[in-house]
PDB file of C-alpha atoms in Angstrom:
ATOM      1  CA  MET A  18       0.000   0.000   0.000  1.00 71.00           C
ATOM      2  CA  ARG A  19       2.802   2.396   0.878  1.00 74.00           C
ATOM      3  CA  GLU A  20       4.460   2.001  -2.520  1.00 83.00           C
ATOM      4  CA  MET A  21       1.126   2.471  -4.301  1.00 84.00           C
ATOM      5  CA  MET A  22       0.416   5.727  -2.429  1.00 82.00           C
ATOM      6  CA  GLU A  23       3.928   7.016  -3.150  1.00 86.00           C
ATOM      7  CA  TRP A  24       3.553   6.160  -6.841  1.00 91.00           C
ATOM      8  CA  LEU A  25       0.175   7.915  -7.028  1.00 91.00           C
ATOM      9  CA  THR A  26       1.504  10.967  -5.186  1.00 91.00           C
ATOM     10  CA  ALA A  27       4.409  11.283  -7.639  1.00 93.00           C
ATOM     11  CA  ALA A  28       2.022  11.072 -10.598  1.00 94.00           C
ATOM     12  CA  LEU A  29      -0.332  13.690  -9.153  1.00 94.00           C
ATOM     13  CA  ALA A  30       2.645  15.965  -8.439  1.00 94.00           C
ATOM     14  CA  GLU A  31       3.478  15.739 -12.152  1.00 95.00           C
ATOM     15  CA  GLU A  32      -0.135  16.814 -12.868  1.00 95.00           C
ATOM     16  CA  GLN A  33      -1.051  13.422 -14.290  1.00 96.00           C
ATOM     17  CA  ALA A  34      -4.665  12.419 -13.616  1.00 97.00           C
ATOM     18  CA  ALA A  35      -5.500   8.954 -12.322  1.00 97.00           C
ATOM     19  CA  ILE A  36      -8.380   6.626 -11.626  1.00 97.00           C
ATOM     20  CA  LEU A  37      -8.371   4.819  -8.293  1.00 95.00           C
ATOM     21  CA  VAL A  38     -10.288   1.546  -8.732  1.00 96.00           C
ATOM     22  CA  THR A  39     -11.454  -0.139  -5.550  1.00 94.00           C
ATOM     23  CA  VAL A  40     -13.325  -3.389  -5.044  1.00 95.00           C
ATOM     24  CA  THR A  41     -16.218  -2.333  -2.812  1.00 93.00           C
ATOM     25  CA  GLU A  42     -18.281  -5.518  -2.768  1.00 94.00           C
ATOM     26  CA  THR A  43     -18.071  -9.122  -3.951  1.00 94.00           C
ATOM     27  CA  GLU A  44     -20.521 -11.975  -4.174  1.00 93.00           C
ATOM     28  CA  GLY A  45     -19.678 -15.593  -4.923  1.00 90.00           C
ATOM     29  CA  SER A  46     -16.300 -16.672  -6.242  1.00 87.00           C
ATOM     30  CA  THR A  47     -14.021 -13.718  -7.083  1.00 89.00           C
ATOM     31  CA  PRO A  48     -10.220 -13.508  -7.259  1.00 89.00           C
ATOM     32  CA  ARG A  49     -10.005 -10.424  -5.005  1.00 92.00           C
ATOM     33  CA  LYS A  50     -12.209  -9.222  -2.173  1.00 93.00           C
ATOM     34  CA  ALA A  51     -13.427  -5.821  -0.960  1.00 93.00           C
ATOM     35  CA  GLY A  52     -10.579  -3.384  -0.417  1.00 90.00           C
ATOM     36  CA  ALA A  53      -8.384  -4.504  -3.318  1.00 94.00           C
ATOM     37  CA  MET A  54      -7.183  -1.495  -5.316  1.00 93.00           C
ATOM     38  CA  MET A  55      -5.635  -0.585  -8.629  1.00 96.00           C
ATOM     39  CA  ILE A  56      -4.492   2.822  -9.885  1.00 96.00           C
ATOM     40  CA  VAL A  57      -4.505   3.692 -13.587  1.00 98.00           C
ATOM     41  CA  LEU A  58      -2.732   6.805 -14.872  1.00 97.00           C
ATOM     42  CA  GLU A  59      -3.392   8.884 -17.974  1.00 94.00           C
ATOM     43  CA  ASP A  60      -0.291   7.454 -19.636  1.00 93.00           C
ATOM     44  CA  GLY A  61      -1.816   3.957 -19.346  1.00 93.00           C
ATOM     45  CA  SER A  62       0.489   2.680 -16.609  1.00 96.00           C
ATOM     46  CA  SER A  63      -1.079   0.982 -13.606  1.00 96.00           C
ATOM     47  CA  ASP A  64      -0.251  -0.349 -10.162  1.00 95.00           C
ATOM     48  CA  GLY A  65      -2.111  -2.898  -8.084  1.00 95.00           C
ATOM     49  CA  THR A  66      -4.747  -5.382  -9.187  1.00 95.00           C
ATOM     50  CA  ILE A  67      -8.435  -5.986  -8.752  1.00 95.00           C
ATOM     51  CA  GLY A  68      -8.116  -9.643  -9.726  1.00 90.00           C
ATOM     52  CA  GLY A  69      -6.945  -9.877 -13.314  1.00 87.00           C
ATOM     53  CA  GLY A  70      -8.837 -11.640 -16.068  1.00 85.00           C
ATOM     54  CA  SER A  71     -11.663 -10.219 -18.115  1.00 86.00           C
ATOM     55  CA  VAL A  72     -12.955  -7.941 -15.349  1.00 91.00           C
ATOM     56  CA  GLU A  73      -9.610  -6.212 -14.919  1.00 94.00           C
ATOM     57  CA  TYR A  74      -9.324  -5.850 -18.702  1.00 94.00           C
ATOM     58  CA  GLU A  75     -12.779  -4.237 -18.874  1.00 95.00           C
ATOM     59  CA  ALA A  76     -11.920  -2.030 -15.886  1.00 96.00           C
ATOM     60  CA  LEU A  77      -8.750  -0.786 -17.615  1.00 97.00           C
ATOM     61  CA  GLU A  78     -10.769   0.048 -20.733  1.00 97.00           C
ATOM     62  CA  LEU A  79     -13.317   1.932 -18.618  1.00 97.00           C
ATOM     63  CA  CYS A  80     -10.519   3.831 -16.853  1.00 98.00           C
ATOM     64  CA  ARG A  81      -9.351   5.245 -20.189  1.00 97.00           C
ATOM     65  CA  GLU A  82     -12.871   6.502 -20.874  1.00 97.00           C
ATOM     66  CA  LEU A  83     -13.337   7.940 -17.370  1.00 97.00           C
ATOM     67  CA  LEU A  84      -9.983   9.728 -17.508  1.00 97.00           C
ATOM     68  CA  GLN A  85     -11.042  11.471 -20.717  1.00 97.00           C
ATOM     69  CA  GLN A  86     -14.422  12.390 -19.221  1.00 96.00           C
ATOM     70  CA  ARG A  87     -12.950  13.309 -15.823  1.00 95.00           C
ATOM     71  CA  ARG A  88     -15.635  11.448 -13.914  1.00 94.00           C
ATOM     72  CA  ASN A  89     -16.362   8.756 -11.330  1.00 93.00           C
ATOM     73  CA  GLU A  90     -18.439   5.622 -11.683  1.00 94.00           C
ATOM     74  CA  ILE A  91     -19.560   2.542  -9.772  1.00 94.00           C
ATOM     75  CA  ARG A  92     -19.977  -0.575 -11.868  1.00 95.00           C
ATOM     76  CA  THR A  93     -20.821  -4.188 -11.085  1.00 95.00           C
ATOM     77  CA  PHE A  94     -19.206  -6.896 -13.212  1.00 92.00           C
ATOM     78  CA  ARG A  95     -20.189 -10.553 -13.466  1.00 88.00           C
ATOM     79  CA  TYR A  96     -17.494 -13.109 -14.092  1.00 83.00           C
ATOM     80  CA  VAL A  97     -18.460 -15.631 -16.759  1.00 75.00           C
ATOM     81  CA  GLN A  98     -16.869 -19.011 -16.065  1.00 69.00           C
ATOM     82  CA  GLY A  99     -15.303 -20.652 -19.064  1.00 66.00           C
ATOM     83  CA  ASP A 100     -14.403 -17.313 -20.654  1.00 58.00           C
ATOM     84  CA  GLY A 101     -10.837 -17.426 -19.358  1.00 61.00           C
ATOM     85  CA  ASP A 102     -12.017 -16.690 -15.805  1.00 60.00           C
ATOM     86  CA  THR A 103     -12.133 -19.271 -13.048  1.00 63.00           C
ATOM     87  CA  ALA A 104     -14.346 -17.167 -10.785  1.00 64.00           C
ATOM     88  CA  GLY A 105     -18.097 -17.063 -11.256  1.00 78.00           C
ATOM     89  CA  GLY A 106     -19.227 -14.307  -8.896  1.00 88.00           C
ATOM     90  CA  THR A 107     -19.829 -10.582  -9.126  1.00 92.00           C
ATOM     91  CA  VAL A 108     -17.613  -7.694  -8.142  1.00 94.00           C
ATOM     92  CA  THR A 109     -18.582  -4.057  -7.614  1.00 95.00           C
ATOM     93  CA  LEU A 110     -15.894  -1.514  -8.425  1.00 96.00           C
ATOM     94  CA  HIS A 111     -15.688   2.161  -7.519  1.00 94.00           C
ATOM     95  CA  PHE A 112     -13.801   4.227 -10.112  1.00 96.00           C
ATOM     96  CA  GLN A 113     -12.621   7.515  -8.591  1.00 93.00           C
ATOM     97  CA  TYR A 114     -11.154  10.232 -10.800  1.00 95.00           C
ATOM     98  CA  LEU A 115      -8.194  12.025  -9.210  1.00 94.00           C
ATOM     99  CA  ASP A 116      -6.215  15.019 -10.425  1.00 94.00           C
ATOM    100  CA  GLU A 117      -3.603  17.330  -8.892  1.00 92.00           C
ATOM    101  CA  GLY A 118      -6.278  18.731  -6.548  1.00 90.00           C
ATOM    102  CA  ALA A 119      -6.087  15.446  -4.632  1.00 88.00           C
ATOM    103  CA  LEU A 120      -2.323  15.776  -4.111  1.00 90.00           C
ATOM    104  CA  PRO A 121      -2.441  17.175  -0.533  1.00 88.00           C
ATOM    105  CA  VAL A 122      -4.644  14.309   0.660  1.00 85.00           C
ATOM    106  CA  PHE A 123      -2.624  11.549  -0.989  1.00 82.00           C
ATOM    107  CA  SER A 124       0.691  13.111   0.038  1.00 86.00           C
ATOM    108  CA  ARG A 125      -0.426  12.921   3.649  1.00 83.00           C
ATOM    109  CA  LEU A 126      -1.705   9.351   3.223  1.00 80.00           C
ATOM    110  CA  ALA A 127       1.657   8.359   1.726  1.00 79.00           C
ATOM    111  CA  GLU A 128       3.452   9.916   4.734  1.00 82.00           C
ATOM    112  CA  TRP A 129       1.263   8.021   7.204  1.00 79.00           C
ATOM    113  CA  ALA A 130       1.720   4.774   5.303  1.00 75.00           C
ATOM    114  CA  ALA A 131       5.510   5.326   5.214  1.00 77.00           C
ATOM    115  CA  ASP A 132       5.455   5.709   8.999  1.00 78.00           C
ATOM    116  CA  GLY A 133       3.911   2.237   9.205  1.00 75.00           C
ATOM    117  CA  GLY A 134       0.511   3.457  10.315  1.00 69.00           C
ATOM    118  CA  GLY A 135      -2.797   2.326   8.976  1.00 68.00           C
ATOM    119  CA  VAL A 136      -4.668   4.832   6.870  1.00 63.00           C
ATOM    120  CA  TRP A 137      -8.328   5.431   6.107  1.00 62.00           C
ATOM    121  CA  LEU A 138      -9.443   6.654   2.723  1.00 64.00           C
ATOM    122  CA  LEU A 139     -12.943   8.107   2.759  1.00 60.00           C
ATOM    123  CA  ARG A 140     -14.817   8.710  -0.472  1.00 59.00           C
ATOM    124  CA  LYS A 141     -17.595  10.964  -1.591  1.00 57.00           C
ATOM    125  CA  PHE A 142     -20.064   9.146  -3.850  1.00 54.00           C
ATOM    126  CA  GLU A 143     -21.934  12.232  -5.057  1.00 55.00           C
ATOM    127  CA  GLY A 144     -22.656  12.333  -8.771  1.00 55.00           C
ATOM    128  CA  VAL A 145     -21.457   8.790  -9.424  1.00 55.00           C
ATOM    129  CA  ARG A 146     -23.111   6.838 -12.218  1.00 54.00           C
ATOM    130  CA  VAL A 147     -23.965   3.244 -11.322  1.00 54.00           C
ATOM    131  CA  THR A 148     -24.150   0.538 -14.017  1.00 52.00           C
ATOM    132  CA  GLU A 149     -23.877  -3.245 -14.329  1.00 51.00           C
ATOM    133  CA  THR A 150     -21.783  -5.138 -16.884  1.00 50.00           C
ATOM    134  CA  ALA A 151     -21.374  -8.842 -17.617  1.00 45.00           C
ATOM    135  CA  VAL A 152     -17.960  -9.923 -18.946  1.00 45.00           C
TER     136      VAL A 152
END
């Protein structure tokens, strides 16, 4: 977590926007559980994982779209067994757009994480579009 926060802070300091993807809920068999995170930057680089497979691929594609539109979204994905995925459950992901305005918050989180402390990341869900996708 510490390395991820430091990486995100460096990107925001360079005025590169990002999408923070967080698993908020799972049902059934899924490769990652609530709390798993991935960060995707404007340049296409990423850190972390939300479980790989078709859902992560679809999430990366959605991140590109959300970065262009500068918006947040919550989306539920269904894993389809036999389509290269071994899981068969559903996963709800929160996509949070971040730009340099978030730098003070994430700089402080990175400092706390570097000191070995646990950190809380609270989110505002105002104006978030909610959709469901099967992959």
